[in-house]
Amino acid sequence: MKNEEPKRKLRIRILYTFLAFACALVLLGVRLVFLQVIDSENLQRMAIEQQTRDSLVASQRGAIYDRNHKKLAQSSTAHTVTANPNEIKKAKKDILETAAKLAVVLEMDAEDITKMLQKETNHVTIKRRVEDDMANAVRELELTGVYLQEDAKRYYPYGNFASHILGFVGVDNQGLGGIEMVYDEQLKGVPGRVIALKNALDTDMPFKEEKHIDPENGTNVVLTIDEVIQHFAEKHLEAAYHEEKVKAGASAIVTDVQTGEILAMVTKPDFDLNEPFTLPEETAASINAIANEDERNEARSNALQKLWRNKAVQDSYEPGSCFKIITGCMALEEGLITPETPFFCSGSKKVENRTINCSHHDGHGAQTFADAVKNSCNPAFIDVGLLVGKEKFKEYYKAFGFMDVTGFDLPGEAKGVFYSDQNYNVVELATASFGQGPIVTPLQLMTAVGAVANGGKLMKPFLVKELLDSEGNVVSKTEPTIVRQVISQKTSEQMCIMLENTVANGTGQNAYIKGYRVAGKTGTSEKLPRGSGKYISSFIAFAPANDPKVACLVVLDEPSNGQYYGGAIAAPVVGKILEDTLRYMGIEPQYTEEEKANLEIYVPDLKGLSKDNASKNLTNQGFKYKVVGGGDTIKGQTPAMGSMLATGSVVILYTEDNSTGQSVIVPDVTNLTLSAAQARLAEHRLNMIVTGAGATGNSSNLTVANSQFPAAGATVTEGAAIEVEFRYLDVD
C-alpha cells in the first residue's frame, strides 16, 4: 500500500500536466482560429499597411463649360509634397537640414516644416498644389522620407467671372459652393492609387516595386449661361454697383423666356475663384483690427459667407411695382378687367382705416388700366387687387410659383413668403396688389414674369444644360420643363402690349432701346423697418415685346448715391444689358418710322472728292456741312469716316493740306433737356448722339441729360460728336 501512494500522486501530476498542456493547446487552437479565420481580414489589412506605402493619385476633376463650350473651370496636373517623419528618424537623417532644403524650394518657413517633421507619424502633408517646376526641384534634392504625390489644381481662367454660379473647391478638391458643390460627385471622378513595398525600417524597397491603379476622370458640366452675355451683365451691373454706391449688393439675371435657361446670373460684389478665401482689403483690415481671436475668426467667417452668398437665388425681398405685372394678369385672366377698363387716381386710396399714397402725389386722374400700367399707379392696382379678391389673389400667387422653390440647380434657394391666413386682410390684399408685403426671390420673379412673356407657360429655370464624359459623349441632358400653364395666351399678349407701352411712353423709358420693342416694369420697395430710408431698386424687362426671346432683371439693394427709384437707376442697366444681348444674339432691330428718321448713320469718306460732290453727298444723306479753307478738293473731315452721326448733324470739310478744325472745350450739358442740350452743343459747333430715354422721341422737361462723353471740360475738334445719355425722371 505504501508503494501505491507515490504512484497515485505521480499519475495525478501527470494528469494535471496533460490537462494543462491540453488547455494550452486548445487556447492556442482557439487563438489560431481567431487569427486565421475571424480576424484574418483585419490582420491582412494591417500587414499590407505595414509592408506597403499606399498613395492616392488625384483624379482629374471635370471641366465646367458655358453653353458654347468655353472653359470656365478646369484642372491641371500638380503635386503634393508629403513626408514620413518616422522614416527620416529611423534613417538618422538631420531633420533641420531636411527642413531647410525644403523651405528654400517650396518657399515656406523652415520652422514650420521642422515642426511637421518632428511629429511621431508616418505621414504629413507639407505643401499641396505644387507646380511642375517646384516638384522637379524637390525631386532633385533626393531627400529620404520625402515624397511627391500626383495631385490636381483647380483653375478658373476668368478669375471672378460667374463666381457665384461656378463655386470653388477646397484643399481636398471637394466642391464648396455653386455648381462645384452641387455636382461634386459627377465632377470629382475616382482617385487612383500607387502601392509601393516597404522594408522593416519603414523605407521603400530598393527595387521600387510599385502597383499603379489609374484614376477615373470626372464628368464635364455644360452650363446654360453664355460667356458673352454673362460678361455684358457683369460689366453693366458692376458699373451701376459703383456709380449708385450700392451698400447691400446687387444682382442680375438674364434668361431665355421660351426655355427657362439661365443665360447670365450675376451678384455683386463678387470674388476671385482662384482665391476664394481672400476678403476685400477694406473688409480684411477691419476684421484684423479685432483683438479677440474668437471674435475675429467669427467675423471673418461671416464676411466670407456674405461674400459667397448668391443674392439672385438666396435673398428675398419685396418686389415693389414689378409685381403689378402679376396682379394685372390675375384680373385680366379672370375677366374682371380689360386694358380699356377705366380707373381714377386722386393721388391716394383709403382702404379701411389706412390711406395709401400713389407715387404721383397729385394723382393721375381718369385713366384706363393700360394707362395705370404705364403710370405704375398704386390706387388703380389696389382697385384691381380688390376686384380679384383674397382667395383668388393667393391662388394665383401660388400658381405663379412664389410659394415654392423653383428647384433650381444652385444651393440655398429661398422660398417666397406670403401672409398667413390670420394676418391676411383687406389692407394686406391692397398693399400686396402693388408689391408691398409679399416676399420673393429675384429668381422667382424672373420665372413668373417669364411666364407672362412666354404665352402663360411657367418654365422651370435651369442652369446645367448637359453632362459630358471625358470623350465628349452626352451622359445626361436637361430638357426645358413646363411647370404649368398659369395664364392664357390672350392675357399674355395683352400684358406684353401694355408693358411695351410702359417702356416706350411711361415710367420705364430709361430702358428704351432704339429699334427694339422692349416690355418692362419698374420696381421700388422700402426695406423694413419702414422709414429707415433704405430701398431696393429693381427693373424687369423682356424683348422683343411682340416675340419675347430674352428677359432681364436687375436688383440694386440699398443704393446711396441720392436716387433710389428703380425706373431711374435699375432700368438703364437692364436697357444696356438687353441691347448688347439682343445685338449679340443677332435679333434684327425693328425701327419705327420715327426712329428711322432719327437714326445715326455712318459718315462717308469724303477725302479726295470735290467740294461740290462732297456737299451733295452729305446733303443726300441728311447731313449739314461746313467748309474750312479756299481749295476745291476735300483734304480732311471731322468727324472721321465711319463715325456715327444723327441726320441733321454738321460735318466739317477741310480743303487745304494740314488744315485742322478749331479746338473746342466740351460744355456741360448734364441736367439739360434734350432740346437745351442740343442747342448748347450746337453753340460750341459740336454734334450730339442721343442715348437712353432721349431716344424715345418723347422730349419733355422730365427727360434730362444724365451723363456725357467726352466729359465736360475735355478738348475736342469742332464737329466732334458728344454722346449724351438721357434719363426720364417721372419714374417709380
Short mmCIF file of C-alpha atoms in Angstrom, two decimals, residues 196-476:
data_model
loop_
_atom_site.label_atom_id
_atom_site.label_comp_id
_atom_site.label_asym_id
_atom_site.label_seq_id
_atom_site.Cartn_x
_atom_site.Cartn_y
_atom_site.Cartn_z
CA ALA A 196 4.91 50.59 -53.08
CA LEU A 197 6.60 47.90 -50.87
CA LYS A 198 8.38 48.92 -47.62
CA ASN A 199 11.09 47.14 -45.60
CA ALA A 200 11.46 46.66 -41.82
CA LEU A 201 12.96 50.14 -41.49
CA ASP A 202 9.75 51.61 -42.92
CA THR A 203 11.57 52.75 -46.06
CA ASP A 204 10.90 51.84 -49.68
CA MET A 205 12.30 48.60 -51.08
CA PRO A 206 15.41 49.23 -53.20
CA PHE A 207 13.85 47.69 -56.33
CA LYS A 208 10.95 50.17 -56.12
CA GLU A 209 8.25 47.66 -57.00
CA GLU A 210 5.01 49.63 -57.42
CA LYS A 211 1.45 48.94 -58.48
CA HIS A 212 -0.49 51.68 -60.25
CA ILE A 213 -4.29 51.95 -60.34
CA ASP A 214 -5.23 54.68 -62.78
CA PRO A 215 -7.72 57.38 -61.66
CA GLU A 216 -11.06 57.87 -63.41
CA ASN A 217 -11.55 61.45 -64.56
CA GLY A 218 -14.66 63.38 -63.58
CA THR A 219 -17.66 64.24 -65.73
CA ASN A 220 -17.72 67.61 -67.52
CA VAL A 221 -20.59 70.02 -66.87
CA VAL A 222 -22.00 72.27 -69.61
CA LEU A 223 -23.95 75.26 -68.31
CA THR A 224 -26.77 77.20 -69.96
CA ILE A 225 -25.03 80.53 -69.41
CA ASP A 226 -23.44 82.29 -72.35
CA GLU A 227 -20.00 83.66 -71.53
CA VAL A 228 -20.57 86.74 -73.71
CA ILE A 229 -23.97 87.59 -72.20
CA GLN A 230 -22.56 86.93 -68.72
CA HIS A 231 -19.83 89.48 -69.48
CA PHE A 232 -22.44 92.03 -70.60
CA ALA A 233 -24.39 91.57 -67.37
CA GLU A 234 -21.29 91.69 -65.18
CA LYS A 235 -19.92 94.82 -66.88
CA HIS A 236 -23.11 96.89 -66.64
CA LEU A 237 -24.07 95.70 -63.14
CA GLU A 238 -20.56 96.42 -61.87
CA ALA A 239 -20.77 99.96 -63.23
CA ALA A 240 -24.16 100.55 -61.56
CA TYR A 241 -22.97 98.97 -58.30
CA HIS A 242 -20.19 101.56 -58.02
CA GLU A 243 -21.99 104.52 -59.59
CA GLU A 244 -25.04 104.19 -57.32
CA LYS A 245 -22.91 103.29 -54.27
CA VAL A 246 -24.96 100.18 -53.57
CA LYS A 247 -24.40 99.16 -49.95
CA ALA A 248 -26.08 95.74 -49.68
CA GLY A 249 -25.16 94.21 -53.02
CA ALA A 250 -26.73 93.89 -56.46
CA SER A 251 -27.90 91.08 -58.68
CA ALA A 252 -28.91 90.50 -62.28
CA ILE A 253 -30.46 87.57 -64.15
CA VAL A 254 -30.82 87.08 -67.91
CA THR A 255 -32.99 84.20 -69.14
CA ASP A 256 -34.31 82.60 -72.29
CA VAL A 257 -38.04 83.03 -71.63
CA GLN A 258 -39.01 80.22 -74.00
CA THR A 259 -36.92 77.51 -72.30
CA GLY A 260 -36.16 78.74 -68.77
CA GLU A 261 -32.41 78.59 -69.42
CA ILE A 262 -30.28 81.00 -67.41
CA LEU A 263 -28.11 82.94 -69.86
CA ALA A 264 -26.43 85.05 -67.17
CA MET A 265 -26.60 85.40 -63.39
CA VAL A 266 -24.54 87.97 -61.51
CA THR A 267 -24.11 89.02 -57.90
CA LYS A 268 -22.01 92.00 -56.84
CA PRO A 269 -19.71 92.22 -55.02
CA ASP A 270 -18.05 89.03 -56.23
CA PHE A 271 -14.77 87.25 -55.50
CA ASP A 272 -11.80 85.67 -57.29
CA LEU A 273 -12.47 81.95 -57.64
CA ASN A 274 -8.73 81.27 -57.60
CA GLU A 275 -8.50 82.98 -54.18
CA PRO A 276 -11.97 82.42 -52.67
CA PHE A 277 -10.87 82.89 -49.06
CA THR A 278 -9.38 86.34 -49.74
CA LEU A 279 -11.58 89.16 -48.48
CA PRO A 280 -11.61 92.69 -49.94
CA GLU A 281 -8.81 94.80 -48.44
CA GLU A 282 -11.11 97.15 -46.54
CA THR A 283 -13.10 94.28 -45.02
CA ALA A 284 -9.97 92.32 -44.15
CA ALA A 285 -8.40 95.34 -42.47
CA SER A 286 -11.42 95.95 -40.23
CA ILE A 287 -11.54 92.28 -39.24
CA ASN A 288 -7.81 92.12 -38.50
CA ALA A 289 -8.27 95.05 -36.13
CA ILE A 290 -10.47 92.90 -33.84
CA ALA A 291 -8.39 91.98 -30.80
CA ASN A 292 -10.21 88.84 -29.63
CA GLU A 293 -9.19 85.84 -31.74
CA ASP A 294 -12.56 84.04 -31.50
CA GLU A 295 -14.45 87.19 -32.45
CA ARG A 296 -12.00 87.83 -35.27
CA ASN A 297 -12.44 84.31 -36.65
CA GLU A 298 -16.23 84.57 -36.41
CA ALA A 299 -16.21 87.94 -38.17
CA ARG A 300 -14.04 86.53 -40.95
CA SER A 301 -16.32 83.52 -41.38
CA ASN A 302 -19.41 85.76 -41.55
CA ALA A 303 -17.75 88.07 -44.06
CA LEU A 304 -16.83 85.16 -46.32
CA GLN A 305 -20.33 83.69 -46.14
CA LYS A 306 -21.77 87.06 -47.10
CA LEU A 307 -19.31 87.41 -49.98
CA TRP A 308 -20.16 83.94 -51.28
CA ARG A 309 -23.94 84.44 -50.98
CA ASN A 310 -25.80 84.38 -54.31
CA LYS A 311 -28.32 87.22 -53.96
CA ALA A 312 -30.21 86.24 -57.11
CA VAL A 313 -31.18 82.89 -55.57
CA GLN A 314 -30.80 83.14 -51.80
CA ASP A 315 -32.04 86.65 -50.97
CA SER A 316 -35.73 87.52 -50.78
CA TYR A 317 -37.28 90.99 -50.93
CA GLU A 318 -40.49 92.90 -51.56
CA PRO A 319 -40.69 93.22 -55.36
CA GLY A 320 -42.50 96.56 -55.37
CA SER A 321 -44.18 97.67 -58.58
CA CYS A 322 -42.63 94.86 -60.63
CA PHE A 323 -45.31 92.70 -59.00
CA LYS A 324 -48.04 94.78 -60.67
CA ILE A 325 -47.42 92.64 -63.76
CA ILE A 326 -48.69 89.62 -61.82
CA THR A 327 -51.66 91.46 -60.26
CA GLY A 328 -52.73 92.72 -63.67
CA CYS A 329 -52.53 89.23 -65.18
CA MET A 330 -54.77 87.86 -62.41
CA ALA A 331 -57.58 90.32 -63.19
CA LEU A 332 -57.23 90.02 -66.96
CA GLU A 333 -57.29 86.23 -66.77
CA GLU A 334 -60.40 86.23 -64.58
CA GLY A 335 -62.17 88.59 -67.00
CA LEU A 336 -62.56 91.24 -64.31
CA ILE A 337 -60.95 93.99 -66.40
CA THR A 338 -59.71 94.76 -69.89
CA PRO A 339 -56.91 97.13 -70.94
CA GLU A 340 -59.65 99.76 -71.53
CA THR A 341 -61.32 99.46 -68.11
CA PRO A 342 -61.50 102.97 -66.55
CA PHE A 343 -59.93 103.87 -63.20
CA PHE A 344 -59.47 107.13 -61.32
CA CYS A 345 -56.49 108.19 -59.23
CA SER A 346 -56.73 111.17 -56.89
CA GLY A 347 -53.23 110.64 -55.54
CA SER A 348 -54.20 108.29 -52.72
CA LYS A 349 -56.58 105.48 -51.80
CA LYS A 350 -58.21 104.81 -48.46
CA VAL A 351 -58.57 101.13 -47.55
CA GLU A 352 -60.40 100.61 -44.27
CA ASN A 353 -58.53 102.83 -41.80
CA ARG A 354 -55.37 103.25 -43.87
CA THR A 355 -54.58 105.85 -46.53
CA ILE A 356 -52.20 104.59 -49.23
CA ASN A 357 -50.47 107.13 -51.47
CA CYS A 358 -49.63 106.95 -55.13
CA SER A 359 -46.05 107.69 -56.18
CA HIS A 360 -47.58 110.52 -58.22
CA HIS A 361 -48.93 112.55 -55.29
CA ASP A 362 -51.06 114.84 -57.47
CA GLY A 363 -52.84 111.79 -58.86
CA HIS A 364 -53.23 110.51 -62.43
CA GLY A 365 -56.89 111.41 -62.72
CA ALA A 366 -59.05 109.41 -65.11
CA GLN A 367 -57.15 106.62 -66.83
CA THR A 368 -57.61 103.22 -68.40
CA PHE A 369 -56.00 100.12 -66.96
CA ALA A 370 -53.38 100.30 -69.74
CA ASP A 371 -52.61 103.85 -68.57
CA ALA A 372 -52.39 102.62 -64.96
CA VAL A 373 -49.74 100.08 -66.01
CA LYS A 374 -47.83 102.78 -67.92
CA ASN A 375 -48.09 105.18 -64.97
CA SER A 376 -47.47 102.48 -62.32
CA CYS A 377 -50.46 103.81 -60.38
CA ASN A 378 -50.86 102.33 -56.88
CA PRO A 379 -54.53 103.28 -56.31
CA ALA A 380 -55.56 101.70 -59.60
CA PHE A 381 -53.80 98.46 -58.72
CA ILE A 382 -55.39 98.47 -55.27
CA ASP A 383 -58.75 98.54 -57.04
CA VAL A 384 -57.60 95.70 -59.29
CA GLY A 385 -56.46 93.62 -56.32
CA LEU A 386 -59.74 94.15 -54.51
CA LEU A 387 -61.59 93.01 -57.63
CA VAL A 388 -59.53 89.80 -57.69
CA GLY A 389 -60.25 89.10 -54.01
CA LYS A 390 -58.25 87.46 -51.25
CA GLU A 391 -58.70 83.81 -52.23
CA LYS A 392 -58.08 84.22 -55.95
CA PHE A 393 -55.11 86.50 -55.32
CA LYS A 394 -53.41 83.93 -53.12
CA GLU A 395 -54.32 81.15 -55.54
CA TYR A 396 -52.57 82.96 -58.40
CA TYR A 397 -49.65 83.89 -56.16
CA LYS A 398 -49.10 80.19 -55.61
CA ALA A 399 -49.73 79.30 -59.27
CA PHE A 400 -47.00 81.70 -60.39
CA GLY A 401 -44.57 79.76 -58.18
CA PHE A 402 -43.98 82.24 -55.36
CA MET A 403 -44.87 79.82 -52.54
CA ASP A 404 -42.31 77.19 -53.55
CA VAL A 405 -38.68 76.93 -54.57
CA THR A 406 -38.17 76.60 -58.30
CA GLY A 407 -35.97 73.50 -57.93
CA PHE A 408 -33.01 75.41 -59.33
CA ASP A 409 -29.52 73.89 -59.73
CA LEU A 410 -27.75 76.10 -57.20
CA PRO A 411 -27.86 75.59 -53.40
CA GLY A 412 -29.65 77.66 -50.78
CA GLU A 413 -32.68 78.75 -52.81
CA ALA A 414 -35.12 80.68 -50.63
CA LYS A 415 -38.91 80.30 -50.72
CA GLY A 416 -41.35 83.12 -51.28
CA VAL A 417 -43.37 84.31 -48.29
CA PHE A 418 -46.99 85.36 -48.16
CA TYR A 419 -49.28 86.41 -45.34
CA SER A 420 -50.68 83.72 -43.05
CA ASP A 421 -54.46 83.36 -43.24
CA GLN A 422 -54.79 85.02 -39.82
CA ASN A 423 -52.84 88.10 -40.95
CA TYR A 424 -54.27 88.32 -44.48
CA ASN A 425 -56.97 91.00 -44.52
CA VAL A 426 -58.21 93.68 -46.91
CA VAL A 427 -55.36 96.11 -46.18
CA GLU A 428 -52.79 93.35 -46.79
CA LEU A 429 -54.52 92.47 -50.07
CA ALA A 430 -54.40 96.14 -51.08
CA THR A 431 -50.68 96.54 -50.41
CA ALA A 432 -49.83 93.14 -51.92
CA SER A 433 -51.51 94.30 -55.14
CA PHE A 434 -48.68 96.74 -55.80
CA GLY A 435 -45.88 94.52 -54.43
CA GLN A 436 -45.63 95.54 -50.78
CA GLY A 437 -45.86 92.68 -48.29
CA PRO A 438 -45.17 89.54 -50.37
CA ILE A 439 -41.55 88.35 -50.24
CA VAL A 440 -39.98 86.79 -53.34
CA THR A 441 -36.54 85.97 -54.68
CA PRO A 442 -35.20 87.53 -57.88
CA LEU A 443 -35.21 84.07 -59.46
CA GLN A 444 -38.89 83.53 -58.59
CA LEU A 445 -39.88 86.92 -60.00
CA MET A 446 -37.90 86.29 -63.17
CA THR A 447 -39.57 82.89 -63.58
CA ALA A 448 -43.06 84.33 -63.05
CA VAL A 449 -42.59 87.25 -65.46
CA GLY A 450 -41.02 84.80 -67.92
CA ALA A 451 -44.38 83.00 -67.93
CA VAL A 452 -46.12 86.29 -68.77
CA ALA A 453 -43.73 86.77 -71.70
CA ASN A 454 -43.98 83.14 -72.84
CA GLY A 455 -47.68 82.83 -73.55
CA GLY A 456 -48.53 81.97 -69.94
CA LYS A 457 -46.28 78.90 -69.67
CA LEU A 458 -44.35 78.79 -66.39
CA MET A 459 -40.95 77.26 -67.19
CA LYS A 460 -38.65 75.64 -64.66
CA PRO A 461 -35.39 77.64 -64.60
CA PHE A 462 -32.24 75.61 -65.05
CA LEU A 463 -28.50 76.20 -65.23
CA VAL A 464 -26.98 72.86 -66.28
CA LYS A 465 -27.52 72.06 -69.94
CA GLU A 466 -25.79 68.67 -70.11
CA LEU A 467 -23.13 66.38 -68.64
CA LEU A 468 -20.33 65.03 -70.85
CA ASP A 469 -17.85 62.23 -70.26
CA SER A 470 -14.12 62.67 -70.93
CA GLU A 471 -14.66 61.65 -74.56
CA GLY A 472 -17.29 64.32 -75.10
CA ASN A 473 -20.26 61.94 -75.10
CA VAL A 474 -23.51 63.21 -73.57
CA VAL A 475 -24.16 61.47 -70.25
CA SER A 476 -27.36 63.36 -69.48
#
